PDB file of C-alpha atoms in Angstrom:
ATOM      1  CA  MET A   1     123.965  70.489  68.282  1.00  0.00           C
ATOM      2  CA  THR A   2     121.829  73.627  68.397  1.00  0.00           C
ATOM      3  CA  ILE A   3     122.860  77.086  69.526  1.00  0.00           C
ATOM      4  CA  GLU A   4     120.564  76.665  72.522  1.00  0.00           C
ATOM      5  CA  GLU A   5     122.422  73.510  73.578  1.00  0.00           C
ATOM      6  CA  LEU A   6     125.809  75.250  73.266  1.00  0.00           C
ATOM      7  CA  ALA A   7     124.727  78.225  75.355  1.00  0.00           C
ATOM      8  CA  PRO A   8     125.558  78.107  79.060  1.00  0.00           C
ATOM      9  CA  ALA A   9     122.706  77.217  81.379  1.00  0.00           C
ATOM     10  CA  GLN A  10     120.962  80.280  82.743  1.00  0.00           C
ATOM     11  CA  PRO A  11     120.081  80.447  86.430  1.00  0.00           C
ATOM     12  CA  PRO A  12     116.344  80.397  87.146  1.00  0.00           C
ATOM     13  CA  ARG A  13     114.773  83.818  87.346  1.00  0.00           C
ATOM     14  CA  ALA A  14     114.148  84.907  90.906  1.00  0.00           C
ATOM     15  CA  VAL A  15     110.506  85.213  91.884  1.00  0.00           C
ATOM     16  CA  PRO A  16     109.830  88.908  92.500  1.00  0.00           C
ATOM     17  CA  PRO A  17     109.107  89.701  96.140  1.00  0.00           C
ATOM     18  CA  GLY A  18     105.591  90.516  97.135  1.00  0.00           C
ATOM     19  CA  ILE A  19     104.507  92.726 100.035  1.00  0.00           C
ATOM     20  CA  GLU A  20     106.165  93.094 103.422  1.00  0.00           C
ATOM     21  CA  ALA A  21     104.688  95.395 106.058  1.00  0.00           C
ATOM     22  CA  HIS A  22     106.416  96.056 109.371  1.00  0.00           C
ATOM     23  CA  GLY A  23     104.641  98.042 112.078  1.00  0.00           C
ATOM     24  CA  LEU A  24     102.702 100.306 109.712  1.00  0.00           C
ATOM     25  CA  ARG A  25     100.785 103.067 111.440  1.00  0.00           C
ATOM     26  CA  ARG A  26      98.545 105.839 110.168  1.00  0.00           C
ATOM     27  CA  TRP A  27      96.549 108.209 112.342  1.00  0.00           C
ATOM     28  CA  PHE A  28      93.801 110.685 111.489  1.00  0.00           C
ATOM     29  CA  GLY A  29      93.761 112.921 114.530  1.00  0.00           C
ATOM     30  CA  ASP A  30      92.823 110.699 117.466  1.00  0.00           C
ATOM     31  CA  VAL A  31      91.746 107.841 115.201  1.00  0.00           C
ATOM     32  CA  HIS A  32      94.365 105.100 114.794  1.00  0.00           C
ATOM     33  CA  ALA A  33      93.176 103.777 111.443  1.00  0.00           C
ATOM     34  CA  VAL A  34      96.222 101.526 111.034  1.00  0.00           C
ATOM     35  CA  ASP A  35      97.938 100.741 114.308  1.00  0.00           C
ATOM     36  CA  GLY A  36     101.033  98.584 113.923  1.00  0.00           C
ATOM     37  CA  VAL A  37     100.131  96.306 111.001  1.00  0.00           C
ATOM     38  CA  SER A  38     102.719  93.660 110.094  1.00  0.00           C
ATOM     39  CA  PHE A  39     102.269  90.896 107.514  1.00  0.00           C
ATOM     40  CA  GLU A  40     103.649  89.364 104.322  1.00  0.00           C
ATOM     41  CA  ALA A  41     101.862  88.653 101.054  1.00  0.00           C
ATOM     42  CA  PRO A  42     103.988  86.363  98.857  1.00  0.00           C
ATOM     43  CA  ALA A  43     104.338  86.539  95.101  1.00  0.00           C
ATOM     44  CA  GLY A  44     102.417  84.005  93.066  1.00  0.00           C
ATOM     45  CA  ALA A  45      99.551  83.870  95.547  1.00  0.00           C
ATOM     46  CA  VAL A  46      96.218  85.475  96.412  1.00  0.00           C
ATOM     47  CA  THR A  47      96.181  86.941  99.909  1.00  0.00           C
ATOM     48  CA  ALA A  48      92.805  87.820 101.421  1.00  0.00           C
ATOM     49  CA  LEU A  49      92.556  90.962 103.558  1.00  0.00           C
ATOM     50  CA  ILE A  50      89.672  90.504 105.974  1.00  0.00           C
ATOM     51  CA  GLY A  51      88.132  92.626 108.670  1.00  0.00           C
ATOM     52  CA  PRO A  52      84.926  94.484 109.587  1.00  0.00           C
ATOM     53  CA  ASN A  53      84.083  98.000 108.513  1.00  0.00           C
ATOM     54  CA  GLY A  54      86.438 100.432 110.200  1.00  0.00           C
ATOM     55  CA  SER A  55      89.196  97.878 110.760  1.00  0.00           C
ATOM     56  CA  GLY A  56      91.650  99.787 108.529  1.00  0.00           C
ATOM     57  CA  LYS A  57      91.597  97.710 105.339  1.00  0.00           C
ATOM     58  CA  THR A  58      91.192 100.580 102.866  1.00  0.00           C
ATOM     59  CA  THR A  59      93.677 102.790 104.721  1.00  0.00           C
ATOM     60  CA  LEU A  60      96.203  99.950 104.640  1.00  0.00           C
ATOM     61  CA  LEU A  61      95.700  99.481 100.903  1.00  0.00           C
ATOM     62  CA  LEU A  62      96.162 103.220 100.330  1.00  0.00           C
ATOM     63  CA  LEU A  63      99.423 103.078 102.286  1.00  0.00           C
ATOM     64  CA  LEU A  64     100.673 100.142 100.212  1.00  0.00           C
ATOM     65  CA  ALA A  65      99.616 101.898  97.001  1.00  0.00           C
ATOM     66  CA  GLY A  66     101.738 104.914  97.964  1.00  0.00           C
ATOM     67  CA  LEU A  67      98.710 107.200  98.107  1.00  0.00           C
ATOM     68  CA  LEU A  68      99.086 107.800 101.838  1.00  0.00           C
ATOM     69  CA  ALA A  69     102.304 108.198 103.801  1.00  0.00           C
ATOM     70  CA  PRO A  70     102.608 106.167 107.007  1.00  0.00           C
ATOM     71  CA  ASP A  71     103.166 107.922 110.323  1.00  0.00           C
ATOM     72  CA  ASP A  72     105.381 105.058 111.366  1.00  0.00           C
ATOM     73  CA  GLY A  73     106.591 101.681 110.153  1.00  0.00           C
ATOM     74  CA  ARG A  74     108.011 100.398 106.901  1.00  0.00           C
ATOM     75  CA  ALA A  75     106.694  98.559 103.849  1.00  0.00           C
ATOM     76  CA  MET A  76     108.325  96.842 100.897  1.00  0.00           C
ATOM     77  CA  VAL A  77     106.355  96.416  97.674  1.00  0.00           C
ATOM     78  CA  ALA A  78     107.854  94.325  94.864  1.00  0.00           C
ATOM     79  CA  GLY A  79     111.239  94.683  96.525  1.00  0.00           C
ATOM     80  CA  HIS A  80     111.045  98.497  96.750  1.00  0.00           C
ATOM     81  CA  ASP A  81     110.936 100.440 100.000  1.00  0.00           C
ATOM     82  CA  LEU A  82     107.866 102.679  99.933  1.00  0.00           C
ATOM     83  CA  GLY A  83     109.694 105.244 102.033  1.00  0.00           C
ATOM     84  CA  THR A  84     112.793 105.642  99.850  1.00  0.00           C
ATOM     85  CA  GLU A  85     111.740 104.161  96.488  1.00  0.00           C
ATOM     86  CA  SER A  86     108.162 105.349  96.244  1.00  0.00           C
ATOM     87  CA  LEU A  87     108.141 105.866  92.465  1.00  0.00           C
ATOM     88  CA  ALA A  88     109.578 102.416  91.746  1.00  0.00           C
ATOM     89  CA  ALA A  89     107.130 100.801  94.154  1.00  0.00           C
ATOM     90  CA  ARG A  90     104.158 102.585  92.617  1.00  0.00           C
ATOM     91  CA  ALA A  91     105.308 101.675  89.099  1.00  0.00           C
ATOM     92  CA  ALA A  92     105.214  98.001  90.135  1.00  0.00           C
ATOM     93  CA  THR A  93     101.762  98.272  91.739  1.00  0.00           C
ATOM     94  CA  GLY A  94      98.293  98.012  90.261  1.00  0.00           C
ATOM     95  CA  TRP A  95      95.679  99.735  92.445  1.00  0.00           C
ATOM     96  CA  MET A  96      91.943  99.139  92.117  1.00  0.00           C
ATOM     97  CA  PRO A  97      89.818 101.227  94.513  1.00  0.00           C
ATOM     98  CA  ASP A  98      86.361 100.254  95.717  1.00  0.00           C
ATOM     99  CA  SER A  99      84.794 102.777  93.354  1.00  0.00           C
ATOM    100  CA  PHE A 100      86.508 103.516  90.053  1.00  0.00           C
ATOM    101  CA  GLY A 101      85.763 106.967  88.714  1.00  0.00           C
ATOM    102  CA  THR A 102      85.733 107.331  84.943  1.00  0.00           C
ATOM    103  CA  TRP A 103      85.652 110.069  82.354  1.00  0.00           C
ATOM    104  CA  ASP A 104      82.167 109.407  81.041  1.00  0.00           C
ATOM    105  CA  ALA A 105      82.754 111.009  77.648  1.00  0.00           C
ATOM    106  CA  LEU A 106      85.789 108.809  76.865  1.00  0.00           C
ATOM    107  CA  THR A 107      85.575 105.305  75.472  1.00  0.00           C
ATOM    108  CA  CYS A 108      86.988 102.331  77.358  1.00  0.00           C
ATOM    109  CA  THR A 109      89.884 102.205  74.905  1.00  0.00           C
ATOM    110  CA  GLU A 110      90.645 105.897  75.406  1.00  0.00           C
ATOM    111  CA  ILE A 111      90.553 105.556  79.186  1.00  0.00           C
ATOM    112  CA  LEU A 112      93.013 102.657  79.229  1.00  0.00           C
ATOM    113  CA  THR A 113      95.266 104.422  76.735  1.00  0.00           C
ATOM    114  CA  ALA A 114      95.302 107.552  78.919  1.00  0.00           C
ATOM    115  CA  PHE A 115      96.285 105.525  81.980  1.00  0.00           C
ATOM    116  CA  ALA A 116      99.006 103.752  80.034  1.00  0.00           C
ATOM    117  CA  HIS A 117     100.494 107.160  79.168  1.00  0.00           C
ATOM    118  CA  ALA A 118     100.120 108.291  82.799  1.00  0.00           C
ATOM    119  CA  TYR A 119     102.275 105.349  83.848  1.00  0.00           C
ATOM    120  CA  ALA A 120     104.906 106.554  81.333  1.00  0.00           C
ATOM    121  CA  ILE A 121     104.748 103.270  79.466  1.00  0.00           C
ATOM    122  CA  ASP A 122     106.270 103.174  75.993  1.00  0.00           C
ATOM    123  CA  ARG A 123     103.413 104.278  73.736  1.00  0.00           C
ATOM    124  CA  ARG A 124     104.630 102.024  70.960  1.00  0.00           C
ATOM    125  CA  VAL A 125     104.034  99.002  73.190  1.00  0.00           C
ATOM    126  CA  ALA A 126     101.516  99.598  75.939  1.00  0.00           C
ATOM    127  CA  ALA A 127      99.077 101.925  74.247  1.00  0.00           C
ATOM    128  CA  THR A 128      98.737 100.093  70.964  1.00  0.00           C
ATOM    129  CA  PRO A 129      95.144  99.217  70.031  1.00  0.00           C
ATOM    130  CA  ALA A 130      96.004  95.513  70.069  1.00  0.00           C
ATOM    131  CA  LYS A 131      97.302  95.545  73.662  1.00  0.00           C
ATOM    132  CA  VAL A 132      94.372  97.568  74.971  1.00  0.00           C
ATOM    133  CA  ALA A 133      91.954  95.325  73.082  1.00  0.00           C
ATOM    134  CA  ASP A 134      93.540  92.225  74.606  1.00  0.00           C
ATOM    135  CA  LEU A 135      93.182  93.664  78.083  1.00  0.00           C
ATOM    136  CA  LEU A 136      89.541  94.623  77.534  1.00  0.00           C
ATOM    137  CA  ALA A 137      88.880  91.103  76.288  1.00  0.00           C
ATOM    138  CA  ARG A 138      90.511  89.675  79.396  1.00  0.00           C
ATOM    139  CA  VAL A 139      87.999  91.503  81.606  1.00  0.00           C
ATOM    140  CA  HIS A 140      85.150  90.746  79.165  1.00  0.00           C
ATOM    141  CA  LEU A 141      84.610  94.330  78.018  1.00  0.00           C
ATOM    142  CA  ASP A 142      85.727  93.980  74.408  1.00  0.00           C
ATOM    143  CA  GLU A 143      82.230  94.738  73.099  1.00  0.00           C
ATOM    144  CA  PHE A 144      82.391  98.109  74.904  1.00  0.00           C
ATOM    145  CA  ALA A 145      85.839  99.048  73.594  1.00  0.00           C
ATOM    146  CA  GLN A 146      84.589 101.981  71.496  1.00  0.00           C
ATOM    147  CA  ARG A 147      81.638 102.949  73.673  1.00  0.00           C
ATOM    148  CA  PRO A 148      81.706 105.833  76.193  1.00  0.00           C
ATOM    149  CA  ALA A 149      82.091 104.955  79.855  1.00  0.00           C
ATOM    150  CA  ARG A 150      78.741 106.546  80.698  1.00  0.00           C
ATOM    151  CA  VAL A 151      76.922 103.508  79.258  1.00  0.00           C
ATOM    152  CA  LEU A 152      78.686 101.091  81.603  1.00  0.00           C
ATOM    153  CA  SER A 153      76.936  99.597  84.603  1.00  0.00           C
ATOM    154  CA  ARG A 154      78.464  99.634  88.083  1.00  0.00           C
ATOM    155  CA  GLY A 155      79.816  96.113  87.587  1.00  0.00           C
ATOM    156  CA  GLN A 156      81.226  96.917  84.154  1.00  0.00           C
ATOM    157  CA  LYS A 157      82.995  99.954  85.565  1.00  0.00           C
ATOM    158  CA  GLN A 158      84.510  97.664  88.201  1.00  0.00           C
ATOM    159  CA  ARG A 159      85.874  95.458  85.430  1.00  0.00           C
ATOM    160  CA  LEU A 160      87.241  98.519  83.649  1.00  0.00           C
ATOM    161  CA  GLY A 161      88.905  99.499  86.935  1.00  0.00           C
ATOM    162  CA  LEU A 162      90.587  96.101  87.070  1.00  0.00           C
ATOM    163  CA  ALA A 163      91.798  96.547  83.489  1.00  0.00           C
ATOM    164  CA  ARG A 164      93.214  99.954  84.423  1.00  0.00           C
ATOM    165  CA  ALA A 165      95.076  98.341  87.355  1.00  0.00           C
ATOM    166  CA  LEU A 166      96.609  95.820  84.931  1.00  0.00           C
ATOM    167  CA  ILE A 167      97.507  98.230  82.121  1.00  0.00           C
ATOM    168  CA  HIS A 168     101.193  98.504  83.087  1.00  0.00           C
ATOM    169  CA  ASP A 169     101.611  94.784  83.881  1.00  0.00           C
ATOM    170  CA  PRO A 170     102.308  95.314  87.606  1.00  0.00           C
ATOM    171  CA  GLN A 171     103.984  92.775  89.871  1.00  0.00           C
ATOM    172  CA  VAL A 172     101.638  93.594  92.762  1.00  0.00           C
ATOM    173  CA  LEU A 173      97.861  94.049  92.650  1.00  0.00           C
ATOM    174  CA  LEU A 174      95.923  95.809  95.433  1.00  0.00           C
ATOM    175  CA  LEU A 175      92.189  95.237  95.015  1.00  0.00           C
ATOM    176  CA  ASP A 176      89.603  96.874  97.270  1.00  0.00           C
ATOM    177  CA  GLU A 177      86.209  95.139  96.988  1.00  0.00           C
ATOM    178  CA  PRO A 178      86.741  94.156  93.320  1.00  0.00           C
ATOM    179  CA  ALA A 179      83.546  92.086  93.179  1.00  0.00           C
ATOM    180  CA  SER A 180      81.309  94.980  94.231  1.00  0.00           C
ATOM    181  CA  GLY A 181      78.456  95.328  91.739  1.00  0.00           C
ATOM    182  CA  LEU A 182      79.380  92.255  89.718  1.00  0.00           C
ATOM    183  CA  ASP A 183      76.747  89.754  88.609  1.00  0.00           C
ATOM    184  CA  PRO A 184      77.230  86.043  89.438  1.00  0.00           C
ATOM    185  CA  ARG A 185      78.912  85.181  86.131  1.00  0.00           C
ATOM    186  CA  SER A 186      81.292  88.141  86.437  1.00  0.00           C
ATOM    187  CA  ARG A 187      82.177  87.087  89.988  1.00  0.00           C
ATOM    188  CA  ILE A 188      83.151  83.643  88.744  1.00  0.00           C
ATOM    189  CA  GLU A 189      85.193  85.176  85.920  1.00  0.00           C
ATOM    190  CA  LEU A 190      86.919  87.474  88.437  1.00  0.00           C
ATOM    191  CA  ARG A 191      87.791  84.517  90.637  1.00  0.00           C
ATOM    192  CA  ASP A 192      89.316  82.685  87.680  1.00  0.00           C
ATOM    193  CA  LEU A 193      91.247  85.799  86.606  1.00  0.00           C
ATOM    194  CA  LEU A 194      92.733  86.262  90.073  1.00  0.00           C
ATOM    195  CA  ARG A 195      93.953  82.677  90.028  1.00  0.00           C
ATOM    196  CA  GLU A 196      95.471  83.256  86.573  1.00  0.00           C
ATOM    197  CA  LEU A 197      97.273  86.376  87.763  1.00  0.00           C
ATOM    198  CA  ALA A 198      98.683  84.567  90.776  1.00  0.00           C
ATOM    199  CA  ALA A 199      99.822  81.718  88.511  1.00  0.00           C
ATOM    200  CA  GLU A 200     101.722  84.324  86.472  1.00  0.00           C
ATOM    201  CA  GLY A 201     103.714  85.148  89.604  1.00  0.00           C
ATOM    202  CA  LYS A 202     101.897  88.312  90.632  1.00  0.00           C
ATOM    203  CA  THR A 203     101.178  89.248  94.236  1.00  0.00           C
ATOM    204  CA  VAL A 204      97.427  89.693  94.670  1.00  0.00           C
ATOM    205  CA  LEU A 205      96.104  91.328  97.851  1.00  0.00           C
ATOM    206  CA  VAL A 206      92.316  91.490  97.793  1.00  0.00           C
ATOM    207  CA  SER A 207      89.902  92.954 100.318  1.00  0.00           C
ATOM    208  CA  SER A 208      86.289  91.796 100.292  1.00  0.00           C
ATOM    209  CA  HIS A 209      83.340  91.374 102.627  1.00  0.00           C
ATOM    210  CA  VAL A 210      82.086  88.394 100.600  1.00  0.00           C
ATOM    211  CA  LEU A 211      84.010  85.707 102.461  1.00  0.00           C
ATOM    212  CA  SER A 212      82.386  82.833 100.588  1.00  0.00           C
ATOM    213  CA  GLU A 213      83.970  84.108  97.361  1.00  0.00           C
ATOM    214  CA  LEU A 214      87.379  84.643  98.925  1.00  0.00           C
ATOM    215  CA  GLU A 215      87.146  81.093 100.245  1.00  0.00           C
ATOM    216  CA  GLU A 216      87.385  79.761  96.695  1.00  0.00           C
ATOM    217  CA  VAL A 217      90.357  81.850  95.587  1.00  0.00           C
ATOM    218  CA  TYR A 218      92.685  82.703  98.466  1.00  0.00           C
ATOM    219  CA  ASP A 219      96.010  81.103  99.409  1.00  0.00           C
ATOM    220  CA  HIS A 220      96.751  83.174 102.513  1.00  0.00           C
ATOM    221  CA  ALA A 221      94.713  85.432 104.775  1.00  0.00           C
ATOM    222  CA  VAL A 222      95.435  88.537 106.838  1.00  0.00           C
ATOM    223  CA  PHE A 223      92.872  89.474 109.479  1.00  0.00           C
ATOM    224  CA  LEU A 224      92.549  93.071 110.670  1.00  0.00           C
ATOM    225  CA  SER A 225      90.793  94.209 113.820  1.00  0.00           C
ATOM    226  CA  LYS A 226      90.692  97.794 115.076  1.00  0.00           C
ATOM    227  CA  GLY A 227      93.617  98.745 112.870  1.00  0.00           C
ATOM    228  CA  ARG A 228      95.810  95.842 113.958  1.00  0.00           C
ATOM    229  CA  THR A 229      96.721  92.502 112.452  1.00  0.00           C
ATOM    230  CA  VAL A 230      95.312  89.610 114.426  1.00  0.00           C
ATOM    231  CA  ASP A 231      97.892  87.194 115.798  1.00  0.00           C
ATOM    232  CA  VAL A 232      98.681  84.596 113.127  1.00  0.00           C
ATOM    233  CA  ALA A 233      98.713  81.697 115.585  1.00  0.00           C
ATOM    234  CA  ALA A 234      95.348  82.731 116.987  1.00  0.00           C
ATOM    235  CA  SER A 235      93.907  82.969 113.471  1.00  0.00           C
ATOM    236  CA  ALA A 236      95.216  79.527 112.558  1.00  0.00           C
ATOM    237  CA  GLN A 237      93.696  78.067 115.696  1.00  0.00           C
ATOM    238  CA  ALA A 238      90.394  79.804 115.086  1.00  0.00           C
ATOM    239  CA  SER A 239      90.272  78.677 111.462  1.00  0.00           C
ATOM    240  CA  ALA A 240      90.278  75.048 112.571  1.00  0.00           C
ATOM    241  CA  PRO A 241      87.707  74.959 115.386  1.00  0.00           C
ATOM    242  CA  THR A 242      86.951  71.687 117.138  1.00  0.00           C
ATOM    243  CA  MET A 243      83.218  72.074 116.517  1.00  0.00           C
ATOM    244  CA  ARG A 244      81.492  73.544 113.489  1.00  0.00           C
ATOM    245  CA  GLY A 245      77.891  74.109 112.460  1.00  0.00           C
ATOM    246  CA  TRP A 246      76.469  71.863 109.740  1.00  0.00           C
ATOM    247  CA  ARG A 247      73.184  72.217 107.867  1.00  0.00           C
ATOM    248  CA  LEU A 248      71.066  69.073 107.389  1.00  0.00           C
ATOM    249  CA  GLU A 249      67.946  68.560 105.271  1.00  0.00           C
ATOM    250  CA  ALA A 250      65.895  65.455 104.543  1.00  0.00           C
ATOM    251  CA  LEU A 251      62.820  64.584 102.509  1.00  0.00           C
ATOM    252  CA  ASP A 252      61.130  63.783 105.824  1.00  0.00           C
ATOM    253  CA  PRO A 253      62.208  66.583 108.217  1.00  0.00           C
ATOM    254  CA  ALA A 254      60.309  65.093 111.151  1.00  0.00           C
ATOM    255  CA  GLY A 255      62.044  61.770 110.636  1.00  0.00           C
ATOM    256  CA  LEU A 256      65.431  63.504 110.608  1.00  0.00           C
ATOM    257  CA  ARG A 257      64.734  65.279 113.891  1.00  0.00           C
ATOM    258  CA  THR A 258      63.507  62.072 115.478  1.00  0.00           C
ATOM    259  CA  TYR A 259      66.656  60.256 114.364  1.00  0.00           C
ATOM    260  CA  LEU A 260      68.930  62.970 115.768  1.00  0.00           C
ATOM    261  CA  ASP A 261      67.084  62.777 119.082  1.00  0.00           C
ATOM    262  CA  SER A 262      67.489  59.000 119.141  1.00  0.00           C
ATOM    263  CA  ILE A 263      71.290  59.231 118.831  1.00  0.00           C
ATOM    264  CA  ALA A 264      71.520  62.169 121.265  1.00  0.00           C
ATOM    265  CA  VAL A 265      72.789  64.708 118.725  1.00  0.00           C
ATOM    266  CA  PRO A 266      71.544  68.185 119.718  1.00  0.00           C
ATOM    267  CA  TRP A 267      69.987  70.177 116.900  1.00  0.00           C
ATOM    268  CA  THR A 268      68.444  73.592 116.311  1.00  0.00           C
ATOM    269  CA  GLN A 269      65.980  74.805 113.733  1.00  0.00           C
ATOM    270  CA  GLY A 270      67.627  76.079 110.555  1.00  0.00           C
ATOM    271  CA  SER A 271      66.649  78.908 108.232  1.00  0.00           C
ATOM    272  CA  SER A 272      63.779  76.897 106.733  1.00  0.00           C
ATOM    273  CA  ALA A 273      61.158  74.567 108.182  1.00  0.00           C
ATOM    274  CA  GLY A 274      62.900  71.478 106.813  1.00  0.00           C
ATOM    275  CA  GLU A 275      66.427  72.424 107.877  1.00  0.00           C
ATOM    276  CA  VAL A 276      68.215  71.613 111.120  1.00  0.00           C
ATOM    277  CA  VAL A 277      71.663  72.671 112.308  1.00  0.00           C
ATOM    278  CA  VAL A 278      73.992  70.449 114.311  1.00  0.00           C
ATOM    279  CA  SER A 279      77.533  70.885 115.664  1.00  0.00           C
ATOM    280  CA  LEU A 280      80.094  68.380 114.405  1.00  0.00           C
ATOM    281  CA  ALA A 281      83.830  67.964 114.939  1.00  0.00           C
ATOM    282  CA  GLY A 282      84.733  67.962 111.244  1.00  0.00           C
ATOM    283  CA  TYR A 283      84.262  66.298 107.871  1.00  0.00           C
ATOM    284  CA  ASP A 284      84.851  62.797 109.257  1.00  0.00           C
ATOM    285  CA  SER A 285      82.081  63.281 111.803  1.00  0.00           C
ATOM    286  CA  ALA A 286      79.798  64.657 109.088  1.00  0.00           C
ATOM    287  CA  ALA A 287      80.489  61.641 106.868  1.00  0.00           C
ATOM    288  CA  ASP A 288      79.806  59.250 109.764  1.00  0.00           C
ATOM    289  CA  LEU A 289      76.520  60.985 110.553  1.00  0.00           C
ATOM    290  CA  ALA A 290      75.394  60.924 106.916  1.00  0.00           C
ATOM    291  CA  ARG A 291      76.280  57.237 106.611  1.00  0.00           C
ATOM    292  CA  SER A 292      74.464  56.237 109.784  1.00  0.00           C
ATOM    293  CA  ALA A 293      71.392  58.351 108.997  1.00  0.00           C
ATOM    294  CA  ILE A 294      70.985  56.825 105.553  1.00  0.00           C
ATOM    295  CA  SER A 295      71.540  53.341 106.987  1.00  0.00           C
ATOM    296  CA  ALA A 296      68.744  54.059 109.479  1.00  0.00           C
ATOM    297  CA  GLY A 297      66.389  54.920 106.634  1.00  0.00           C
ATOM    298  CA  VAL A 298      66.512  58.718 106.976  1.00  0.00           C
ATOM    299  CA  SER A 299      66.026  60.365 103.573  1.00  0.00           C
ATOM    300  CA  LEU A 300      68.958  62.770 104.061  1.00  0.00           C
ATOM    301  CA  HIS A 301      69.691  64.792 100.926  1.00  0.00           C
ATOM    302  CA  THR A 302      71.789  67.727 102.202  1.00  0.00           C
ATOM    303  CA  ILE A 303      74.640  67.993 104.666  1.00  0.00           C
ATOM    304  CA  ALA A 304      76.907  71.010 104.390  1.00  0.00           C
ATOM    305  CA  PRO A 305      78.970  73.304 106.630  1.00  0.00           C
ATOM    306  CA  ILE A 306      77.207  76.558 107.358  1.00  0.00           C
ATOM    307  CA  ALA A 307      80.410  78.592 107.033  1.00  0.00           C
ATOM    308  CA  GLY A 308      83.764  78.386 105.301  1.00  0.00           C
ATOM    309  CA  ARG A 309      87.133  78.578 107.014  1.00  0.00           C
ATOM    310  CA  LEU A 310      87.475  82.331 106.549  1.00  0.00           C
ATOM    311  CA  GLU A 311      84.011  83.033 107.907  1.00  0.00           C
ATOM    312  CA  GLN A 312      84.538  80.643 110.798  1.00  0.00           C
ATOM    313  CA  THR A 313      87.811  82.368 111.686  1.00  0.00           C
ATOM    314  CA  TYR A 314      86.260  85.805 111.343  1.00  0.00           C
ATOM    315  CA  LEU A 315      83.381  84.879 113.655  1.00  0.00           C
ATOM    316  CA  ALA A 316      85.804  83.407 116.164  1.00  0.00           C
ATOM    317  CA  LEU A 317      87.761  86.628 116.612  1.00  0.00           C
ATOM    318  CA  ASN A 318      87.118  87.723 120.173  1.00  0.00           C
ATOM    319  CA  GLU A 319      87.673  91.386 119.337  1.00  0.00           C
ATOM    320  CA  GLU A 320      84.777  91.368 116.879  1.00  0.00           C
ATOM    321  CA  ARG A 321      82.270  90.049 119.408  1.00  0.00           C
ATOM    322  CA  ILE A 322      79.937  92.485 121.083  1.00  0.00           C
TER     323      ILE A 322
END
């Protein structure tokens, strides 16, 4: 019998809490940037923060990062009250702003090492060349490790900003437009990294205007409108509309339109001459239409929803309509 078998069973480690916001408010004069925001972002998941410009997303992230004090309300980050345990909460948080300023004369390695020291991490552990090198490799900047930040592109600086947010191994990540400036390959790599971080048990709250990318990575969504969280029930109802736009294309566009007319399915012209848009109740209806069109001899080669669930919900918000 091994020592491990003789040892008493250890209880499973508790999953660290994520983010809890209760009635957060922040005013700038007469402007209510955040006006009673309440939501939860669980650990081990990616939560999307969605809203138009001016809806309060960045202000909310600054509040959760401890960089702004709320005028009212309460927030818990990684189990720490931001009002009474600000230092502990900030130590457990990785913050990535929309634009990451760098010291252009320093190398990527020097910048990460400086931030590790700023977080008061043990220099023998966090600031070792091996740890910094591993982190740069994780964000695909290892080839720039010893090069000054001034040679980095906008997208590469964004990746360096993500590495800086991860340098102290935080439990909670707050990311404001992390994909800004990234090329297509880097966007895919970012999506995969966010899923990896969530799988490690981290709380990931990410704000982005690119809803199609969030669609592929998020587990939960928080919608903001005019500084307020949109009712969860209303969002859930809006995210599953009874009718949805679908894009259809065929080798013979005229034949497709004639077929749709024959079965009394209304259509509108799409973004190209060969594309039409129809409203369908869901994937079952789309599959039935594709099956019947092909059976009727229509050379249908594309049928796809014109918007994902997040975009559909966003467009359905009454407060965002003009």
